[in-house]
Coordinates of C-alpha atoms in Angstrom, one line a residue:
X1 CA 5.3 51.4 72.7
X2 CA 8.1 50.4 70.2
X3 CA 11.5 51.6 71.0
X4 CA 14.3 52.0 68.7
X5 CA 18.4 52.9 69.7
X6 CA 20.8 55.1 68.3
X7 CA 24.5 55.2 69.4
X8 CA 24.9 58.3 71.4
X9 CA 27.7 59.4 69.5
X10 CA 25.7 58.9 66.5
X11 CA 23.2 61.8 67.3
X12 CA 25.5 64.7 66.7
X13 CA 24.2 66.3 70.4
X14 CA 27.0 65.0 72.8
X15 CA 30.6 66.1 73.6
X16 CA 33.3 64.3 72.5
X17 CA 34.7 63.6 76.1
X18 CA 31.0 62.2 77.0
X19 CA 31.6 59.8 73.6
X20 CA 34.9 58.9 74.9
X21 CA 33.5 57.9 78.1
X22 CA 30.7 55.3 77.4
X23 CA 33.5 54.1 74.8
X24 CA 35.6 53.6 78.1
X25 CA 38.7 55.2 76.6
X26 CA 41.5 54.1 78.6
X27 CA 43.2 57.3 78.6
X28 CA 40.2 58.6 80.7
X29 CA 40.5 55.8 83.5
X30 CA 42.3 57.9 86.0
X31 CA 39.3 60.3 85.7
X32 CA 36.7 58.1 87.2
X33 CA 36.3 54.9 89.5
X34 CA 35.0 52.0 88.4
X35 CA 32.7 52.0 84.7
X36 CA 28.7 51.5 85.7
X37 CA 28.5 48.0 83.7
X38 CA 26.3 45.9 86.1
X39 CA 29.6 43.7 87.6
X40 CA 31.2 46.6 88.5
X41 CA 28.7 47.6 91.1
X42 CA 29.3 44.9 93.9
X43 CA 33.2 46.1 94.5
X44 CA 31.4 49.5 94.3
X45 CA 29.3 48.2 97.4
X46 CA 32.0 46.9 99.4
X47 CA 33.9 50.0 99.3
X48 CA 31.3 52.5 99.8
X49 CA 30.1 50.2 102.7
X50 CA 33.7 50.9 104.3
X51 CA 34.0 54.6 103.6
X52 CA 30.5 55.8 105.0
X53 CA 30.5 56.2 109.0
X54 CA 27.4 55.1 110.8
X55 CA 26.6 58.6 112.3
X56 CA 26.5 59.9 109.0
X57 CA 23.4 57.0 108.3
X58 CA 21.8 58.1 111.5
X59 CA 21.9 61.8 110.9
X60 CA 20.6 61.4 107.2
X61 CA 17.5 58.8 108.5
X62 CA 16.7 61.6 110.9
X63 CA 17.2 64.4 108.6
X64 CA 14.7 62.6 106.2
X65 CA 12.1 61.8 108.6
X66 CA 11.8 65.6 109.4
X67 CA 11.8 66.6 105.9
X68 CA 8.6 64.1 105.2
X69 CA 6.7 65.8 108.2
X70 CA 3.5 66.8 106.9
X71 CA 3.7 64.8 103.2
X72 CA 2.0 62.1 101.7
X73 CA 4.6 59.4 101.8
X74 CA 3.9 56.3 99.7
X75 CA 4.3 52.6 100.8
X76 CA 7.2 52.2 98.7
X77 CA 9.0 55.3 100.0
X78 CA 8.8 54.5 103.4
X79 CA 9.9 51.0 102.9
X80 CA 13.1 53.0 101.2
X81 CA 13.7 55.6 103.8
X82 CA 13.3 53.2 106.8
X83 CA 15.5 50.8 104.8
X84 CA 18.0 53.4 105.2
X85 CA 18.8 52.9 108.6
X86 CA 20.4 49.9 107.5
X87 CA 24.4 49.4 106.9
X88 CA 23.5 46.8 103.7
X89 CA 21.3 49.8 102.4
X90 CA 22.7 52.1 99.7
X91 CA 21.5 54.9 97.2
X92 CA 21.8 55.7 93.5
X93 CA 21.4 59.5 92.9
X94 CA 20.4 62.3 90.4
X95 CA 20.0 66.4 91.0
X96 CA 18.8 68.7 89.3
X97 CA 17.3 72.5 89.5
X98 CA 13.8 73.9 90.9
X99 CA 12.3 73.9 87.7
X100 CA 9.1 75.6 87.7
X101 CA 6.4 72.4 87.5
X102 CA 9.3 70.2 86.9
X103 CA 11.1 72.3 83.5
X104 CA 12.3 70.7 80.5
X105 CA 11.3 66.7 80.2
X106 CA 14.7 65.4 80.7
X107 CA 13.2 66.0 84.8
X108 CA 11.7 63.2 84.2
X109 CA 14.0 61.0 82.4
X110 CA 16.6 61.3 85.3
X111 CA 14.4 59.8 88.2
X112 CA 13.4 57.2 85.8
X113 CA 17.1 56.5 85.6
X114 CA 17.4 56.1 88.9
X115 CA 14.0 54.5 89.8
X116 CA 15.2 51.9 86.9
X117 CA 19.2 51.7 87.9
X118 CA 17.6 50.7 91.8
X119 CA 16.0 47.8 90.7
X120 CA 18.0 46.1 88.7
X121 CA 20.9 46.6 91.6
X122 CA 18.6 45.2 94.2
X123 CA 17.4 42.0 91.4
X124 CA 21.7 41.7 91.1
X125 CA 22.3 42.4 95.1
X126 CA 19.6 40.7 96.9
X127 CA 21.6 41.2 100.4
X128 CA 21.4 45.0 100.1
X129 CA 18.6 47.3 99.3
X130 CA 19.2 50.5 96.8
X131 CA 17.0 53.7 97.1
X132 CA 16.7 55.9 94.4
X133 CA 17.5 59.4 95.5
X134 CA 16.5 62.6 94.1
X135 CA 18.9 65.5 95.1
X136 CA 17.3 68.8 94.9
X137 CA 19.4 71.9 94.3
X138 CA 17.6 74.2 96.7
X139 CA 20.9 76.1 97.4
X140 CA 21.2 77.5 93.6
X141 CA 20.4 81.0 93.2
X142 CA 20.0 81.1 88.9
X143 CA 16.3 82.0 89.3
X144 CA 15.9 82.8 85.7
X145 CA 17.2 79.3 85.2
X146 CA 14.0 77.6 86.9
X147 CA 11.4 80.5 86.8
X148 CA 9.6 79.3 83.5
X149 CA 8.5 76.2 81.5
X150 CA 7.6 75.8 77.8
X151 CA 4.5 74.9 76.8
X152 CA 3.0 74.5 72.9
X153 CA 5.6 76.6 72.0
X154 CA 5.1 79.6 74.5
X155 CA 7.2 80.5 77.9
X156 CA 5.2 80.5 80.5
X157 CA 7.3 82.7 83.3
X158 CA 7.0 83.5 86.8
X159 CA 7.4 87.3 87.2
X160 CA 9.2 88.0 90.3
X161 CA 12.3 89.3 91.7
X162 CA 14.3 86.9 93.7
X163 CA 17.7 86.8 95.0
X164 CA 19.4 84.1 97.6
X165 CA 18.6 80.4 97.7
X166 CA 15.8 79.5 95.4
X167 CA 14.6 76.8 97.6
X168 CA 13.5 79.5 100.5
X169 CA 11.4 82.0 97.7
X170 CA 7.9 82.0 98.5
X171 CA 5.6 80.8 95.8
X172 CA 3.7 84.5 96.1
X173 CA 3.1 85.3 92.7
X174 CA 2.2 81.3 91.3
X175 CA -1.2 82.1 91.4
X176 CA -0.7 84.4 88.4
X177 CA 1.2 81.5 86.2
X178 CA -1.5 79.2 87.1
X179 CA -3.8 81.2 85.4
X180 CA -1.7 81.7 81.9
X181 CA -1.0 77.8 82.6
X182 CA -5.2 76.8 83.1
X183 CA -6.0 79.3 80.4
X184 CA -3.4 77.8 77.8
X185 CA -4.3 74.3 78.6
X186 CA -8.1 74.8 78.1
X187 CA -11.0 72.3 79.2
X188 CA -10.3 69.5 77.3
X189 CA -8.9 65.9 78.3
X190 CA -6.6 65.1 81.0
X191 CA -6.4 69.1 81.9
X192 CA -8.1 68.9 85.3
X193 CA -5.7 67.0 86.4
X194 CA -2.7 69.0 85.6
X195 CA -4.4 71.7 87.0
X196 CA -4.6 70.0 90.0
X197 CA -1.3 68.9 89.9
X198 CA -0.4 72.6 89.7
X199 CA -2.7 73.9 92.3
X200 CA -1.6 71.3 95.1
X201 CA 1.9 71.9 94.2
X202 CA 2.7 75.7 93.9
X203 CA -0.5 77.1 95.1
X204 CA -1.3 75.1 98.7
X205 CA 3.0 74.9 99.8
X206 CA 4.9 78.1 101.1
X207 CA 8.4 77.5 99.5
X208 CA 10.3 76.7 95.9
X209 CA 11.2 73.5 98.3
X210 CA 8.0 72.3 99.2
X211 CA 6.4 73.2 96.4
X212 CA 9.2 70.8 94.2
X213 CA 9.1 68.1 96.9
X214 CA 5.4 67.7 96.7
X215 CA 5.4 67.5 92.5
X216 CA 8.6 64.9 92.5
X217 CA 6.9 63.3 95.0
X218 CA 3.0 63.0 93.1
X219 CA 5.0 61.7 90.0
X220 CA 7.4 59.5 91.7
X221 CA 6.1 58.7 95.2
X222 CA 4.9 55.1 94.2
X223 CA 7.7 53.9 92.6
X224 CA 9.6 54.6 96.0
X225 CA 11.6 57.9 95.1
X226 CA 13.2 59.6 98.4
X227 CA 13.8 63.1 97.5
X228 CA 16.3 65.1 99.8
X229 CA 17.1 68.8 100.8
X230 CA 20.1 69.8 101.1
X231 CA 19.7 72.5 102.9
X232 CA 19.7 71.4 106.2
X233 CA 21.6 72.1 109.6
X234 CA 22.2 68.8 110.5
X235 CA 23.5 67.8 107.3
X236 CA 25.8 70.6 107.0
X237 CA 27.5 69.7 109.9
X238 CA 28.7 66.6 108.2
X239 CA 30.0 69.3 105.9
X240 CA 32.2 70.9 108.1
X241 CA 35.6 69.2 108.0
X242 CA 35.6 69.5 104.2
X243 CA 34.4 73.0 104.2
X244 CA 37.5 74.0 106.7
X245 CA 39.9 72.2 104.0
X246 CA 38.1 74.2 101.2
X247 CA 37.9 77.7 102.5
X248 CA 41.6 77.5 104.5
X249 CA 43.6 75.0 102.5
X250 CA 42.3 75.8 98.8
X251 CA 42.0 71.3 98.4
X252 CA 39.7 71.7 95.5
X253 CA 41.0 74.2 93.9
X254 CA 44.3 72.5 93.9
X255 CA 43.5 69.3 93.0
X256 CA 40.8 69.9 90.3
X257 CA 43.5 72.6 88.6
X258 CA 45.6 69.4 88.4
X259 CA 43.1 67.7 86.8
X260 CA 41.9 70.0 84.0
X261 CA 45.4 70.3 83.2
X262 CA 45.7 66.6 82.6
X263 CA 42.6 66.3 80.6
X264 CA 43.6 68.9 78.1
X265 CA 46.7 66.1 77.8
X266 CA 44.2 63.9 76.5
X267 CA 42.0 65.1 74.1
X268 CA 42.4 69.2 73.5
X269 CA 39.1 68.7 72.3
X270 CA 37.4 68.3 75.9
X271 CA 35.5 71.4 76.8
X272 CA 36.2 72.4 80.4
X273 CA 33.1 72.4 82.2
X274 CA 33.5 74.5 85.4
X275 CA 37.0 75.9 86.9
X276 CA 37.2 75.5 90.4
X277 CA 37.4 78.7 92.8
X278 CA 40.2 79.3 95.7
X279 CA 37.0 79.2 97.7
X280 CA 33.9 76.9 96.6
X281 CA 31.4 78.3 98.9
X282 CA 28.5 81.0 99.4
X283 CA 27.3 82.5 102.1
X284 CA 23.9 81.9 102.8
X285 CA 21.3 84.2 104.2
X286 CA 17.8 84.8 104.5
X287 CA 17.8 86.2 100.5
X288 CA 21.1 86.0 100.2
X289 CA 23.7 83.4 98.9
X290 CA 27.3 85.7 98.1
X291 CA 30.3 83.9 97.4
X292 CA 33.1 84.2 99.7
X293 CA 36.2 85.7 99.0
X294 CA 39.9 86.1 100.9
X295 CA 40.5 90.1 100.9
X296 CA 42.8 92.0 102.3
X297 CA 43.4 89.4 105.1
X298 CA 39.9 89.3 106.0
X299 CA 36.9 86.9 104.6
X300 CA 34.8 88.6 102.3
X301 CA 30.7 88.2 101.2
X302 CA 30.9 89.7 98.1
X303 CA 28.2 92.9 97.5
X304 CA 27.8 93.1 101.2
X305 CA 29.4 94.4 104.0
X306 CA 30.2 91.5 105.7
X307 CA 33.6 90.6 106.6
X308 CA 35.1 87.9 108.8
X309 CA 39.0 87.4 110.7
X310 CA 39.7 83.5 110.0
X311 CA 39.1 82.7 113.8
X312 CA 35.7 84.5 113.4
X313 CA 34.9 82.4 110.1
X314 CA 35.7 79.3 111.6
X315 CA 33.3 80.0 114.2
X316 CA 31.0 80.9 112.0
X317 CA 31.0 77.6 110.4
X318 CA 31.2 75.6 113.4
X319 CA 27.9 77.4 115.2
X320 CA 26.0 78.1 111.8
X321 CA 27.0 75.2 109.0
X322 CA 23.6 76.0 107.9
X323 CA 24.9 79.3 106.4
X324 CA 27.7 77.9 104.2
X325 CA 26.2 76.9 100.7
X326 CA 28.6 74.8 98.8
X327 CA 28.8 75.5 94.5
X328 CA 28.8 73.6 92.1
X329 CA 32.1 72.2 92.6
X330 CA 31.6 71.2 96.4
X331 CA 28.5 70.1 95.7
X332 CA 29.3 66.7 94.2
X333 CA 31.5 66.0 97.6
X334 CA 28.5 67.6 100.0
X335 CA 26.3 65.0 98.2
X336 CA 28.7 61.9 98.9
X337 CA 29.2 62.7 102.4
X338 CA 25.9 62.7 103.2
X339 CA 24.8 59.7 101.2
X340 CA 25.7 56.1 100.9
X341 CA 25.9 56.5 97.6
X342 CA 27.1 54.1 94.8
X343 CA 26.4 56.3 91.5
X344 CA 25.6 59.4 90.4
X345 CA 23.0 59.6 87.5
X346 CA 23.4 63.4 85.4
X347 CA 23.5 64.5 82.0
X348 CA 26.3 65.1 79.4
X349 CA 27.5 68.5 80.9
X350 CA 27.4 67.0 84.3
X351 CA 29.2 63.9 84.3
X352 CA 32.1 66.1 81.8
X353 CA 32.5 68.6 85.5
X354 CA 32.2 65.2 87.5
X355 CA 35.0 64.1 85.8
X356 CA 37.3 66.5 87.1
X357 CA 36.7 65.8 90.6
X358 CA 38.0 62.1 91.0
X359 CA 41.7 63.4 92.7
X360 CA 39.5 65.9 94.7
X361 CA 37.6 63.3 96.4
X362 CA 40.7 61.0 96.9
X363 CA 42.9 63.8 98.1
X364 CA 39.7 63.6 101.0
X365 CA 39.1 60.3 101.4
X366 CA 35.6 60.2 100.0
X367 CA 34.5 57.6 97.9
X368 CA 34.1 58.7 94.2
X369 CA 30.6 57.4 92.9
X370 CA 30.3 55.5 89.9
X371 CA 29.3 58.0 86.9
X372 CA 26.0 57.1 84.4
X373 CA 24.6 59.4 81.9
X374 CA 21.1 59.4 82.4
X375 CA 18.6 58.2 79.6
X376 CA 17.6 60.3 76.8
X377 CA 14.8 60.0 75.0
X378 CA 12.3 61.0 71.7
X379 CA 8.9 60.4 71.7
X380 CA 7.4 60.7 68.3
X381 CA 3.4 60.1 67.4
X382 CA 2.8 56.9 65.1
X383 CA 1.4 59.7 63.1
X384 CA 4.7 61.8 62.9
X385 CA 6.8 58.1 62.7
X386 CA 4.5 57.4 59.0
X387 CA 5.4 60.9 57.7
X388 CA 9.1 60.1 58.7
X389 CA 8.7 56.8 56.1
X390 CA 6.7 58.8 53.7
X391 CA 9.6 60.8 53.1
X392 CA 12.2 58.1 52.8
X393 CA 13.9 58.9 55.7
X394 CA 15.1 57.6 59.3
X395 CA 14.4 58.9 62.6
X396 CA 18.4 58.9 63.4
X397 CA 18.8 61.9 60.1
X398 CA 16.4 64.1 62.1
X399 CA 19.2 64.4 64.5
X400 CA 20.8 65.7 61.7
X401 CA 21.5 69.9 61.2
X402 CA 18.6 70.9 59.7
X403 CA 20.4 72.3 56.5
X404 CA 22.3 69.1 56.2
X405 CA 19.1 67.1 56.1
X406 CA 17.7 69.6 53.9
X407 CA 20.6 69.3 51.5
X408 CA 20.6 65.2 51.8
X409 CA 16.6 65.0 51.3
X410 CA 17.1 67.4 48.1
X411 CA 19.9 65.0 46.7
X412 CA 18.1 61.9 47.1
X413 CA 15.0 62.8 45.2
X414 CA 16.5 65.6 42.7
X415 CA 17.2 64.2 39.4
X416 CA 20.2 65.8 39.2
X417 CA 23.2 64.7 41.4
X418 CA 23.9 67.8 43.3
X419 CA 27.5 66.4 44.6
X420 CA 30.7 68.0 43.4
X421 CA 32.5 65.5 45.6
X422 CA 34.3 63.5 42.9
X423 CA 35.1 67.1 40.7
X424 CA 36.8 68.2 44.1
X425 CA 38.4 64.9 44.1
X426 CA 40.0 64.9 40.9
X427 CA 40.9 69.1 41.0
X428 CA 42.7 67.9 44.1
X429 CA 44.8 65.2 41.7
X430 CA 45.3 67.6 38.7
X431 CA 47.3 69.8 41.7
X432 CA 48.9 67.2 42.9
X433 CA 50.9 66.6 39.9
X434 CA 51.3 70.6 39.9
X435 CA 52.9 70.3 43.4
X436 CA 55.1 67.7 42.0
X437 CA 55.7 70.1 39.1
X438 CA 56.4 72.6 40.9
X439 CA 59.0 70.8 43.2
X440 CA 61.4 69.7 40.1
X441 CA 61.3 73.1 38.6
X442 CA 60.9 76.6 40.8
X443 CA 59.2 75.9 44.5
X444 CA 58.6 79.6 44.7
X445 CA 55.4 78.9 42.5
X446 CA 53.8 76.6 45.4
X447 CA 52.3 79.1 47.0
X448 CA 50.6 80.6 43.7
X449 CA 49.7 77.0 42.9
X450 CA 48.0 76.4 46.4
X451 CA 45.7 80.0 45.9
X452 CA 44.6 78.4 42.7
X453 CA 43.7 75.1 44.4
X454 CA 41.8 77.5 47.2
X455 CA 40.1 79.4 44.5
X456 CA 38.8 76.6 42.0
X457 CA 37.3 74.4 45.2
X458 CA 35.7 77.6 46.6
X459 CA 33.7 77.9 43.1
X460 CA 32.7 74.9 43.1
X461 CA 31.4 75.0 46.5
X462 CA 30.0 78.1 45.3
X463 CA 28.2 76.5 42.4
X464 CA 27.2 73.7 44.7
X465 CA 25.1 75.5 46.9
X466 CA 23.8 77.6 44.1
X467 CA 22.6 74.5 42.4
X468 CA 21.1 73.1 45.7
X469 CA 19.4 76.5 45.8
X470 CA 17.6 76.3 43.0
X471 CA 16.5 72.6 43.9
X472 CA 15.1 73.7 47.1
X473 CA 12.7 76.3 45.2
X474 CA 11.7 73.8 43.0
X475 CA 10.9 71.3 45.4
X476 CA 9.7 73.7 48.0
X477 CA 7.0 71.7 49.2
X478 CA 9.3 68.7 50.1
X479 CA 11.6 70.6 51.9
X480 CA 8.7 72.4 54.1
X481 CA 7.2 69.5 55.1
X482 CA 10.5 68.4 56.3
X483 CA 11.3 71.1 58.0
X484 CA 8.0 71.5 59.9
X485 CA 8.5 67.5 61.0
X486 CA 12.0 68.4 62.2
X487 CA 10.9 71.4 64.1
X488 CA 8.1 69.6 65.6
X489 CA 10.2 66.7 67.2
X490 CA 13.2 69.0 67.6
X491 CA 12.2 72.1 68.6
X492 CA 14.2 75.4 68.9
X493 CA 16.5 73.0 66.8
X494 CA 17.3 71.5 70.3
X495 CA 16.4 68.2 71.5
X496 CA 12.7 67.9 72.6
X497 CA 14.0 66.7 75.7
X498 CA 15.4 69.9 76.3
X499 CA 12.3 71.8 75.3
X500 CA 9.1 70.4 75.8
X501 CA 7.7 70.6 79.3
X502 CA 6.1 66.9 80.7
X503 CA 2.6 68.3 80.6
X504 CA 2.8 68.6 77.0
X505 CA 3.5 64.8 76.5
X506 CA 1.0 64.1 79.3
X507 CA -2.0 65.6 77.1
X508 CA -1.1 62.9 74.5
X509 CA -0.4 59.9 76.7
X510 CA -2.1 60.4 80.1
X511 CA -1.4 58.6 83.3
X512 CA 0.6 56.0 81.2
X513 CA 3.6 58.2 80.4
X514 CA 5.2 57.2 83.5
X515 CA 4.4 53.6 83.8
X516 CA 5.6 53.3 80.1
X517 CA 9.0 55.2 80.6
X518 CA 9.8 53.4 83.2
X519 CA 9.0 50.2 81.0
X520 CA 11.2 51.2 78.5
X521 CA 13.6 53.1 79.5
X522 CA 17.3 51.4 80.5
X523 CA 19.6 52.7 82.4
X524 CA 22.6 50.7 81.4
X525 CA 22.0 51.6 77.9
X526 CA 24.1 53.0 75.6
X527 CA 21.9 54.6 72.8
X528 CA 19.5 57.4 72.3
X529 CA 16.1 56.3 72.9
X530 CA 13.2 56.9 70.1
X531 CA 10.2 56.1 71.9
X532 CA 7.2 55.7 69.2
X533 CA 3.6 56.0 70.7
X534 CA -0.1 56.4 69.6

């Protein structure tokens, strides 16, 4: 497979906070702990190994081993969850959503981040042993998030109305999507086995949970994944203190307030990824997850008729901690209490709302986990890689809009120069000498003299496009073939990544699409990965 980089910020599909970040601005240092360059991780060791009690190791270890009751657990696995026991033992961490037979491919891509970012920490830290932990959000409750996939270009959607925690919905209904799934796939190839994979997973377990554990665990069981649920009593009652601090003393939402506040003194260009609430929690419930509110003196589930004094809600946290389901902003904190954990592996969006919690965590006394944006990735056809050269072009201008590439392809093989760039140029130094003009003689005439500058660069930006117009009918056929290309590896005009469902890929590539992701993917990289295969 031959691999080819391009700079992050070169690909036109990330934030300029994210950007700042893997640059290491220095303006953004207050916002996160240490950078994840591989010498920062040892000091990252040393003080997670003082922040994390013992009883927290034991009651994760324990929570584990009941969570693997009844599933095929791989050598590798429980060499990694026993391991855990251990106070040199550590964990490097991704979440993500119960995407219905795993979602969009990036699924993939962040376990392989982890998978990979493990061992290279335990090659680098032979006296401690990293276990690559994947986080499942079994809390949310954005079902029509998770309740479809794509698949050659069609949705294929589980029908069903659901409301509370996805990862308690039963997987009544699967069958049905198995069906539209078997019958798109066809006979041909590697489909038995994605049928299979299907079948064991949504079709033989009871839960959204189980269902998700079992699939993360086919795929990633042998390289030693441990996958955890957060929705556990025991866990939760690690929880507690910092719910209390939450739901009574409003920590969060002061702290990250604080925080948003001082990014916009940055860079007003950073898009604010989530606001915090007064209160950060739901309460959860059979098939219902509510946030809680303070109203009229009282502790309100929203749409229900459930209401609780504050001696009553404390209570109810202390007996149940099962029923308080943190969001997205208590989260994070849920996740570092309950791990030993020494990064935290998410996409753009997430590391730009994990960026506004640093304070929060301090304020606490929890560790703040080193942030990595996880790998992205293109995989292009050899096929689709020659058609890419036919044209002249690189696989970095496909990132491009497609009516910018369109416009670029059309100027570089039109005989005529389609660029008013130098006219605009020299229009702009004809005014300038009106400005100055202007200045020595009556100044009331500079606004008359900046309309005419408006008005002569609007036609020829009028003009421009017209021409390009007219180029693109006559070379039609150039600018289809490009077009189709683009749409092919981008599709939606999104990144595939973001699209295309793993089983797609797997038709091509078969059982080595793993094994060679995990070849060539790195986490500490700092580029956008096009992966070129057969």
């Amino acid at each position: 497979m031959e691999v080819e980089c391009i700079p992050f910020k070169e690909t036109g599909y990330f934030s300029q906070l994210i950007c700042d970040y893997l640059e290491q601005k220095k303006e953004l240092s207050p916002f996160f702990n240490r950078y994840p360059v591989p010498g920062n991780f040892g000091d990252q060791i040393k003080e997670k190994a003082t922040n994390y009690p013992k009883e927290h190791r034991e009651v994760l270890v324990n929570s584990l081993k009941d969570q693997y009751k009844g599933v095929e657990v791989s050598k590798a696995t429980q060499k990694n969850i026993d391991a855990l026991e251990n106070e040199t033992s550590f964990t490097v961490v991704t979440g993500h959503q119960l995407n219905l037979f795993t979602g969009p491919l990036y699924f993939l891509y962040k376990i392989i981040s982890a998978i990979n970012l493990a061992k290279k920490l335990n090659k680098e830290h032979p006296d401690n042993h990293v276990v690559p932990v994947y986080w499942m959000a079994t809390e949310d409750h954005d079902f029509d998030e998770i309740n479809y996939f794509n698949l050659h270009g069609k949705k294929v959607l589980w029908n069903k109305k659901a409301s509370g925690a996805v990862g308690r919905l039963p997987t009544d209904g699967l069958d049905e999507v198995y069906g539209i799934f078997a019958s798109e796939l066809g006979n041909l190839g590697l489909t038995d086995k994605l049928k299979d994979l299907f079948k064991k997973a949504y079709l033989e377990h009871d839960n959204l949970t189980d269902a998700t554990r079992y699939l993360a665990n086919a795929l990633f069981g042998e390289a030693g994944l441990v996958i955890v649920d957060g929705d556990n009593k025991e866990l939760k009652k690690l929880l507690v203190p910092y719910a209390k601090r939450d739901i009574f003393d409003y920590t969060p939402y002061e702290k990250i307030s604080e925080t948003i506040e001082a990014l916009g003194e940055v860079s007003p260009d950073y898009t604010i990824q989530v606001n915090p609430r007064e209160i950060n929690y739901f309460y959860l419930k059979d098939d219902l997850r509510e946030r809680i509110i303070l109203k009229k003196g009282k502790y309100h589930v929203i749409n229900t008729h459930i209401d609780f004094s504050k001696e009553e809600l404390l209570q109810e946290l202390e007996t149940y901690p099962e029923r308080f389901s943190p969001n997205v902003v208590a989260r994070p904190l849920y996740q570092e209490v309950v791990l030993p954990n020494l990064c935290y592996i998410g996409g753009g969006g997430e590391l730009a709302y994990w960026l506004e919690l640093k304070s929060y965590f301090d304020e606490v006394g929890v560790t703040f986990p080193m942030l990595m944006l996880r790998n992205s990735a293109l995989l292009i056809t050899e096929k689709q890689s020659e058609k890419v050269a036919k044209m002249g072009l690189h696989v970095s201008h496909l990132f491009m809009k497609q009516h910018s590439l369109i416009n670029k392809k059309i100027r570089d093989i039109s005989n005529i120069d389609i660029d008013f760039s130098p006219q605009k140029k020299l229009l702009e130094e004809q005014f300038e000498y009106m400005y100055e003009l202007v200045e020595k003689t009556d100044k009331s005439f500079l606004g008359a003299v900046k309309a005419q500058e408006v008005k002569q660069k609007k036609g020829l930006d009028h003009l421009e496009k017209r021409l390009l117009r007219a180029q693109k009918r006559k070379l039609k056929d150039h600018v289809v073939r490009l077009t189709d290309l683009q749409n092919e590896l981008f599709p939606n005009k999104s990144l595939q990544e973001r699209q295309l469902n793993f089983s797609e890929i797997y038709l091509e590539m078969g059982e080595d699409l793993i094994p060679l992701l995990l070849d060539a993917l790195d986490p500490f990289s700092k580029d956008f990965i096009v992966l070129k295969h057969q």
